[in-house]
Every structure is written in C-alpha cells, then in structure tokens.
Coordinates of C-alpha atoms (C1' of nucleotides) in Angstrom, one line a residue:
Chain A
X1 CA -25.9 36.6 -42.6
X2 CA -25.8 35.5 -38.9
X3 CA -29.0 33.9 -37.4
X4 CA -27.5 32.0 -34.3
X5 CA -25.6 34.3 -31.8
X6 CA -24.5 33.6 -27.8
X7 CA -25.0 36.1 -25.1
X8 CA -23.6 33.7 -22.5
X9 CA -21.8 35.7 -20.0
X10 CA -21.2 33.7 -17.6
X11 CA -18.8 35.2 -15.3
X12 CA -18.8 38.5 -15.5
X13 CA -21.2 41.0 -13.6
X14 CA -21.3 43.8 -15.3
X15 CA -21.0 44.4 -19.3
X16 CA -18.0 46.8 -19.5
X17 CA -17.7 49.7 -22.7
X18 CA -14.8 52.2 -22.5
X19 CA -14.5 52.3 -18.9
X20 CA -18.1 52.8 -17.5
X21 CA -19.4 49.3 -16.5
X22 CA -23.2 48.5 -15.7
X23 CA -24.2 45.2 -13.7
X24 CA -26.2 42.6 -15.5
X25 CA -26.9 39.9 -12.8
X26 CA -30.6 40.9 -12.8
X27 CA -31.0 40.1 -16.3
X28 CA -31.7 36.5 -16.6
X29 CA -31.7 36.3 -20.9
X30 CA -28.4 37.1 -20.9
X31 CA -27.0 33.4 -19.7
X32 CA -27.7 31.7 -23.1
X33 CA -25.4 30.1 -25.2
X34 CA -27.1 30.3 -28.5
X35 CA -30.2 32.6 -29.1
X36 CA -32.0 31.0 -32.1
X37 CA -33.2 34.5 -34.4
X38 CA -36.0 33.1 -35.9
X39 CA -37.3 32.5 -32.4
X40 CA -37.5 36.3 -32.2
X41 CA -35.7 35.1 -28.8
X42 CA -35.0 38.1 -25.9
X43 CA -31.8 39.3 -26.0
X44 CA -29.5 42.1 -24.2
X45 CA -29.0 45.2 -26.2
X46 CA -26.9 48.5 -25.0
X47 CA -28.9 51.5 -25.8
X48 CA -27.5 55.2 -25.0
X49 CA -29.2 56.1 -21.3
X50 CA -31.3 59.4 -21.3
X51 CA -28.6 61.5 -20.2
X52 CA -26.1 60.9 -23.4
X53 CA -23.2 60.2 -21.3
X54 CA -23.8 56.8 -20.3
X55 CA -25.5 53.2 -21.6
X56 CA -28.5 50.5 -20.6
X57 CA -28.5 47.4 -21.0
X58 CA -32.2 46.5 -22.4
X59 CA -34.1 43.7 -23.5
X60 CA -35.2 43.3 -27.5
X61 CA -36.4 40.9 -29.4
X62 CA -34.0 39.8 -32.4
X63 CA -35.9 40.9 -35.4
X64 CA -36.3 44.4 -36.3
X65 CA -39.9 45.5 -36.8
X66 CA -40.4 48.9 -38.9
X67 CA -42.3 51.7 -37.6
X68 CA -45.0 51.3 -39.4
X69 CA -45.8 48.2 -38.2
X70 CA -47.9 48.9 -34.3
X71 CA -49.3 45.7 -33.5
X72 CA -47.9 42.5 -32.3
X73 CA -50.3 40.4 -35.0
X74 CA -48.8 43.0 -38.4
X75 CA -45.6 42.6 -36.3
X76 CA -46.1 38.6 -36.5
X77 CA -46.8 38.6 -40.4
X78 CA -44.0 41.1 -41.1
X79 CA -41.9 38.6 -39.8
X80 CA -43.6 35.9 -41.4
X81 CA -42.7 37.3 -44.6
X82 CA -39.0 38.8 -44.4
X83 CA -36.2 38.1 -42.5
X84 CA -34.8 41.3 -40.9
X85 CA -32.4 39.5 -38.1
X86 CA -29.5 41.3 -40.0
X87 CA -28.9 44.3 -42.3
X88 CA -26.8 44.6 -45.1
X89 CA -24.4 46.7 -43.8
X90 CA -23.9 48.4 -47.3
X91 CA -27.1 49.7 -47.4
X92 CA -27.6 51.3 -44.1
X93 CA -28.5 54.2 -46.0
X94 CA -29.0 53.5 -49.5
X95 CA -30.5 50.7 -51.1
X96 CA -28.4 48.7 -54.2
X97 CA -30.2 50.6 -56.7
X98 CA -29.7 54.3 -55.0
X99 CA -32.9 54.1 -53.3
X100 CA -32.7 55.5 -49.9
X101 CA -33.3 52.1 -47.3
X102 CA -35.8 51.0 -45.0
X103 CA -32.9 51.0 -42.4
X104 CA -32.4 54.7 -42.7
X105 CA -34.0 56.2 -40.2
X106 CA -33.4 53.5 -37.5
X107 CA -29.5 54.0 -38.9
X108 CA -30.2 57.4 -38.1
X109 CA -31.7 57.9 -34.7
X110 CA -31.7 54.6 -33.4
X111 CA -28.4 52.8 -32.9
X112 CA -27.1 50.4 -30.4
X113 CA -25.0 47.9 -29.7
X114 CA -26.1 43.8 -30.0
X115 CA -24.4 42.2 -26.8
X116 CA -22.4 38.9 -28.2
X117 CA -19.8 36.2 -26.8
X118 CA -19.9 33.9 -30.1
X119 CA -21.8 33.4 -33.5
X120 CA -22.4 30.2 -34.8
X121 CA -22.1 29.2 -38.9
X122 CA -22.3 26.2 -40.5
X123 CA -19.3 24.9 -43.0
X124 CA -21.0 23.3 -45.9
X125 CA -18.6 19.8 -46.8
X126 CA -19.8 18.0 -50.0
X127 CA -20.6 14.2 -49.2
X128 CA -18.3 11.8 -50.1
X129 CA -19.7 8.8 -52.4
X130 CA -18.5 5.0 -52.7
X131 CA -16.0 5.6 -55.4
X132 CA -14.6 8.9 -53.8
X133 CA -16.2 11.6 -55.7
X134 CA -18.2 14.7 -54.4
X135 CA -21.9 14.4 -54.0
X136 CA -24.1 17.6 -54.0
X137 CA -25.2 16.9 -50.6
X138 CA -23.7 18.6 -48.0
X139 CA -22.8 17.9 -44.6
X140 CA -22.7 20.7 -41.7
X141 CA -20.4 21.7 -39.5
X142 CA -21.7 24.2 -37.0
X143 CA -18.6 25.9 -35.6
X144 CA -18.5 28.8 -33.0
X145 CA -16.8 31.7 -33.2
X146 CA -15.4 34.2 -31.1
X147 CA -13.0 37.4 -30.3
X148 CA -9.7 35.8 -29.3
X149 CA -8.6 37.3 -25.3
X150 CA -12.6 38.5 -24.7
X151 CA -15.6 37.4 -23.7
X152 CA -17.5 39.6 -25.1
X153 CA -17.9 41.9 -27.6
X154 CA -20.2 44.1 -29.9
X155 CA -22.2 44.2 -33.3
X156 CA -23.8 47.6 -34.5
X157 CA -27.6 47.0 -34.2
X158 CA -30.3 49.3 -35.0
X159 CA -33.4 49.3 -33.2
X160 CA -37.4 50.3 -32.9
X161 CA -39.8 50.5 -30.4
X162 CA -43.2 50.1 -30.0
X163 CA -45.9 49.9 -27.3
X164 CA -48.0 46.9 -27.8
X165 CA -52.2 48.1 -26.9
X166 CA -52.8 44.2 -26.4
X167 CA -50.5 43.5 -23.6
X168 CA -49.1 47.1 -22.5
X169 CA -45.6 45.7 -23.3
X170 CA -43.1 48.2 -24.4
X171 CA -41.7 46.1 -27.7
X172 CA -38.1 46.6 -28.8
X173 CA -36.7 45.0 -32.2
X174 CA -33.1 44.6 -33.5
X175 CA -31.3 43.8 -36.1
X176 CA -27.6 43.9 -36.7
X177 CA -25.3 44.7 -39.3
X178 CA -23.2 42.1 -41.8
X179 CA -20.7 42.7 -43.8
X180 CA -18.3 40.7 -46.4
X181 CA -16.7 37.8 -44.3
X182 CA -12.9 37.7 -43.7
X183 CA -10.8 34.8 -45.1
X184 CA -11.2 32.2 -42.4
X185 CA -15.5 33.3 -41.9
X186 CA -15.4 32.1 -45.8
X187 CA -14.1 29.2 -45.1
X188 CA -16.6 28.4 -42.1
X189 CA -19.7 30.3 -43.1
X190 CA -18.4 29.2 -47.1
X191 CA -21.8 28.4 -48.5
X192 CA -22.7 32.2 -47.9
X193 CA -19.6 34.5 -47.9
X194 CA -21.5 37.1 -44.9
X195 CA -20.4 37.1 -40.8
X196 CA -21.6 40.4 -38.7
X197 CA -19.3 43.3 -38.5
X198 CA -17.5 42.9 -35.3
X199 CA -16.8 46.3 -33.4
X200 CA -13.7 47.6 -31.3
X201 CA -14.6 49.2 -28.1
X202 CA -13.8 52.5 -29.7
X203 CA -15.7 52.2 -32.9
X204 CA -19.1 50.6 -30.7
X205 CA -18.7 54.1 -28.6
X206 CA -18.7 55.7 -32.2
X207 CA -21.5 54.1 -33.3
X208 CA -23.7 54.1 -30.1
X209 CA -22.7 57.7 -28.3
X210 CA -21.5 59.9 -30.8
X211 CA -23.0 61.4 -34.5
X212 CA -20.7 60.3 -37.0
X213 CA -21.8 61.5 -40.8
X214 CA -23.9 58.6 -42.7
X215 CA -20.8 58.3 -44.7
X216 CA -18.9 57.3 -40.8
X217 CA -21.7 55.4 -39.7
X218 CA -21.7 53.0 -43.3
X219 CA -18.0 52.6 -42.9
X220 CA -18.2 51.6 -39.0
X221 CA -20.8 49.5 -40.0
X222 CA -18.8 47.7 -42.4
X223 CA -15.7 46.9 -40.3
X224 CA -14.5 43.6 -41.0
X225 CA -12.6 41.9 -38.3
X226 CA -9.1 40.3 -39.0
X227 CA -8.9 36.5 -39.2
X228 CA -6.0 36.8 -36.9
X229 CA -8.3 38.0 -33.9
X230 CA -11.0 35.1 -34.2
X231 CA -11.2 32.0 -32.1
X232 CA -13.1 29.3 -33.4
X233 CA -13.9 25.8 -33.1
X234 CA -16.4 23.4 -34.5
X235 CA -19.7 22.3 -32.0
X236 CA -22.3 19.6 -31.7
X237 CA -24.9 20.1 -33.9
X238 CA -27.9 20.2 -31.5
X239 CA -26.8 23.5 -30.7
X240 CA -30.4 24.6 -31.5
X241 CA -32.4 22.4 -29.2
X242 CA -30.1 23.2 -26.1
X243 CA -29.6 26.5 -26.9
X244 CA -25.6 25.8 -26.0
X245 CA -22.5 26.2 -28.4
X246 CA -20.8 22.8 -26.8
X247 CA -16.9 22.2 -28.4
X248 CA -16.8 18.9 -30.3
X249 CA -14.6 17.2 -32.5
X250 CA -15.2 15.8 -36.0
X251 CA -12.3 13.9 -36.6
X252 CA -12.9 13.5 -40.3
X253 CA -13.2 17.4 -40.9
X254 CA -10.0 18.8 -42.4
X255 CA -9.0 22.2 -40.4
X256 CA -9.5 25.5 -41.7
X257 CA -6.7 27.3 -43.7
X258 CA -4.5 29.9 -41.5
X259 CA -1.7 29.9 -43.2
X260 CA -2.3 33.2 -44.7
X261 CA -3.4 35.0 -41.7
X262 CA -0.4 37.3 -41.2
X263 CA -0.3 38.3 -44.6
X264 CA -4.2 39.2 -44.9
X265 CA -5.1 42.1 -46.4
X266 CA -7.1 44.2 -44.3
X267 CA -10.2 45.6 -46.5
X268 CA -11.4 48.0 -43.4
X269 CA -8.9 48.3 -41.3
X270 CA -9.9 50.1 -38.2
X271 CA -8.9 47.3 -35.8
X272 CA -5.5 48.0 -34.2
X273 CA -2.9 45.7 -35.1
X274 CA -2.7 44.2 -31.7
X275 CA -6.0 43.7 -30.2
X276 CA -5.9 45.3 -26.7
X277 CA -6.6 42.2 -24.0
X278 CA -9.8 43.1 -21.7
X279 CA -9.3 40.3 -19.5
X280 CA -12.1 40.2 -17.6
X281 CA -10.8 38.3 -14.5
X282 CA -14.5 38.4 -13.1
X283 CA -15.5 35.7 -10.8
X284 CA -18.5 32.9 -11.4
X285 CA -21.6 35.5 -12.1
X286 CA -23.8 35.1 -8.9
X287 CA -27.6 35.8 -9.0
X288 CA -28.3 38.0 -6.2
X289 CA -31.3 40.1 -5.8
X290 CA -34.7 40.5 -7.6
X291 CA -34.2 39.1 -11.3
X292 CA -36.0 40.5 -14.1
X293 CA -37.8 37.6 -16.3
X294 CA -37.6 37.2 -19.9
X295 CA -40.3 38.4 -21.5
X296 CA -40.9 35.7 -24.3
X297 CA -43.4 37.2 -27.4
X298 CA -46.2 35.4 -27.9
X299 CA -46.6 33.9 -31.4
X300 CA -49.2 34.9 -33.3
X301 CA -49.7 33.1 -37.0
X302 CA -51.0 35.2 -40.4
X303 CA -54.3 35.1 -39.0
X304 CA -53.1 36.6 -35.9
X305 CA -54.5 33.8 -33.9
X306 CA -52.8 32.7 -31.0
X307 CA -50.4 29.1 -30.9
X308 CA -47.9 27.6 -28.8
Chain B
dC1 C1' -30.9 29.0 -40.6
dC2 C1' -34.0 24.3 -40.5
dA3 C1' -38.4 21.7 -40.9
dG4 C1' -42.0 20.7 -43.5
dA5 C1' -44.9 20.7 -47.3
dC6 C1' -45.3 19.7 -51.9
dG7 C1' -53.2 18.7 -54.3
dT8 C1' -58.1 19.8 -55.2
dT9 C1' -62.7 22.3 -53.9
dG10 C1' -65.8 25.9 -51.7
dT11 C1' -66.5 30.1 -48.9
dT12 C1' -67.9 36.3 -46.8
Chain C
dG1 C1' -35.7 19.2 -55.7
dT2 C1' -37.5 23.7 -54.1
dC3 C1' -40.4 26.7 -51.8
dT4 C1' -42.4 28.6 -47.5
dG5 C1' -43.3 29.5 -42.6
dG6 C1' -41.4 30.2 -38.4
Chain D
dC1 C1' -55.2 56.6 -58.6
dC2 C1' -54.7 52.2 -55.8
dA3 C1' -52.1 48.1 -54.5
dG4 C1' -48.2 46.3 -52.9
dA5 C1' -43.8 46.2 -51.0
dC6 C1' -41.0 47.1 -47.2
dG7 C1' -35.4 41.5 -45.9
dT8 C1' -31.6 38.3 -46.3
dT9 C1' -29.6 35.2 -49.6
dG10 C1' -28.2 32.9 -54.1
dT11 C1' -24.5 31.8 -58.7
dT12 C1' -19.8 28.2 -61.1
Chain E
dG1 C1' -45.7 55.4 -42.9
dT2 C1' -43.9 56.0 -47.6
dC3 C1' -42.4 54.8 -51.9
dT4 C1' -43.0 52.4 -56.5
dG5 C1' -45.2 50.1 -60.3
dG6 C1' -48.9 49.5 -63.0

DNA sequence: CCAGACGTTGTT
DNA sequence: GTCTGG
DNA sequence: CCAGACGTTGTT
DNA sequence: GTCTGG
C-alpha cells in the first residue's frame, strides 16, 4: 500500500502528458511535499476534459468514496471504517474470490491519473539488543522515493464525484492503484511487499484517454516499475508533521541491495528499457494571478457531528 | 500509516 | 500486545 | 425476507 | 446502490 505521497512541483508551471501541457500555478495544493491520506488531504488529479482530446487538472480528496455514499457525514463514516486510499490493482475488476469488485465501475468509466513527485515507505529494521541479537521491535526508516531523470510522474487512480447538499461543494474522491513491489520497494517498503503501480507517459494516456478492454486496463494497472529507474533516499522522520520529504542520513542504516538491478526480471514489462529523460528545465514556479484555495473537508465524526 | 485506547453502567 | 479511529 | 458489507493489510 | 449471508 502507499498512504504518504508528494505532489511538490516546485518548478515547473505546467504538468506536461504526451505533449499537451496545462499550467498549474493557480493551484495552490499542488506545492506539498507529503500529502498525509488519512487526512483525506486535497490533491491534484488529471481527469479527461469534456472534449476527449485533452486533460484537467482537478482537485480530489485522497480517499475514494463509492457512489452510494451522498453525504459528507456517510462519506465521513465510510472512511471511518475502511481504508480505500489505494486499490488492489488485481482486483480492479474482480474480486479474489471471482466476485465482480466495488472498483468496477469507477475502473470502468472513471479513470484518471494521481499527480506524484515521490512516495514515502517506511523500512522496518529489528532493534538491536545488549548482547547483539534482534529484538521484535522495529525501527523506521521513512525513505522517499522517486522516478530517476523526472519530476514527476503518474499512478492510475479511479475516481467519484459527488455534490455535497450541505455545503454545495462538488466532492471528488481517489484512490490509486498498487501492485506487487519490485526488488528494491521490498526492501524499503519490506514489512508490506506493495508500492503503487508507476505509469509511463504512454501507458497514463492509455489508461486516462483511451478504452482499453478490462483485461488492458488490469494489466496497465499492474505495471511494476523497474528497480533500475527509482531514486531513493531515506528522510527525517517528521515527514508527517511538516508535510516535507527532507533527505537525511542515518549513519547506522545499512544501504539497500542493488547489486541485482541489471539482471532483474521484469514481471510486467511495459517500461522501455531506457527510460526516456523529460527534463523539465522549467524555471522557479512563480505564483502569478488569482490562486484557487484548497478546499480542506471538514471532519465529521460517526455521529456526524462536527470537530476540529 | 500512526496515535491512542485498552472498563463498567444506563439510556430513546 | 493488539485493536480501532482518523 | 432483512441486515450488513462494501478496503487495505497480515504470515515464518 | 447492490450483493451476500443468514
């Protein structure tokens, strides 16, 4: 699973997918380091613009809410009760045991793209006691990890929509897909063996513009990145409270295991061998213009009564 | 994912 | 330790 | 028929 | 809303 993910795009002014670009300065939730998923945070999604030909970049709320679900208070309690920040990627369509999934229809008609510049996962390292020996505590080690050459790039999200009575807001939700992790996201993320599928430009185009068969769509979904075409590096640990992915040593931490990365086997292999480089050589981002505020839900508890 | 609770009673 | 709520 | 679930994990 | 389990 992923439940920490940066949409920090800091010097670029547009968000760029095969060629057609769309500026984002007027967007001021997409300049954070770390959105936190169980805040039900706002963050930037690209959605496919009314004409077919062409995307937006919208503002959702991390968390997908089904369509049965109209108000903010059942939407509150749904999400008291079950985590949908991700879906399983294997069962976009169909459910372990053949029944058809709650992600269906969203899988369906209701694609888009979840906007990120890094994920952050904890590596679990058993304490060490006096005499040497592993303890079952665990210490973490948040690292951050990114798409070598790019400074951003794209998860296959599903989405819904609903129009709140209470406030007038028109609500979107997301959730993106995971998959099985690649050999150096088990080492980082070893304590559950899951990172989010990480797209190419051509397979997000795919998967957000075109109408690939379910049986398309499940494998695009599943697209596990090479090791080879990650960055990482490990951060400080209050990445939660300053909502910032901020490079930091721990000496004592042995490094992660690349020796193997050339020889990797490559379970879904629709990344080209050589990763195309972006490079966005985009100057510092400058805020010009009217900005559009981040519309922050409010929380409601199982009661549905209001807190802070 | 982390932080915080972790008990009993009564009550429309 | 383990479960739950956010 | 009604009541309840509807999600992700986990495991040596 | 719709499906499943009882």
């Amino acid at each position: 699973m992923c439940y920490y993910n940066g949409q920090k795009v800091t010097r670029a002014e547009s968000i760029r997918l095969k060629g057609i670009e769309k500026a984002i300065k007027r967007y001021n939730f997409l300049n954070v380091g770390v959105h936190n998923g169980f805040n039900y945070a706002p963050c930037a999604i690209l959605i496919p613009s009314a004409n077919g030909k062409d995307f937006d970049i919208v503002q959702a709320e991390w968390g997908y809410v089904p369509g049965f679900v109209k108000t903010r208070t059942e939407a509150n309690i749904f999400r008291a009760k079950y985590t949908t920040l991700n879906f399983k990627s294997e069962n976009l369509f169909v459910k372990e045991n053949g029944d058809r999934s709650m992600w269906a229809d969203a899988a369906k008609n209701r694609r888009c793209l979840v906007l990120s510049t890094g994920i952050v996962e904890s590596r679990h390292v058993p304490k060490i006691g006096k005499k040497g020996q592993e303890l079952k505590e665990m210490i973490k080690y948040p690292y951050q990890i990114s798409l070598k050459g790019q400074e951003y790039f794209y998860l296959p999200g599903l989405y819904n929509e609903w129009l709140d009575p209470e406030t007038s807001q028109f609500v979107i939700t997301v959730a993106f897909g995971i998959t099985d992790s690649n050999q150096v996201m088990s080492q980082i993320h070893n304590s559950k063996k899951r990172m989010p599928a990480i797209l190419t430009d051509e397979l997000a185009w795919e998967w957000l513009m075109e109408k690939p068969s379910e049986e398309r769509l499940s494998q695009i979904a599943r697209t596990q990145i090479p090791s080879r075409l990650l960055d990482f590096c490990t951060v400080d640990r209050n990445y939660r409270t300053t909502l910032e992915a901020t490079p930091l040593d721990y000496p004592e931490l042995a490094p992660i295991d690349t020796a193997f990365i050339d020889t990797e086997e490559l379970k879904f292999n629709h990344w080209p061998m050589e990763l195309e480089q972006l490079s966005d050589q985009k100057e510092e981002m400058v805020l010009a213009g009217e900005t559009i505020p981040a519309y922050y839900p409010p929380r409601i508890n199982k009661q549905g009564d209001l807190f802070s």
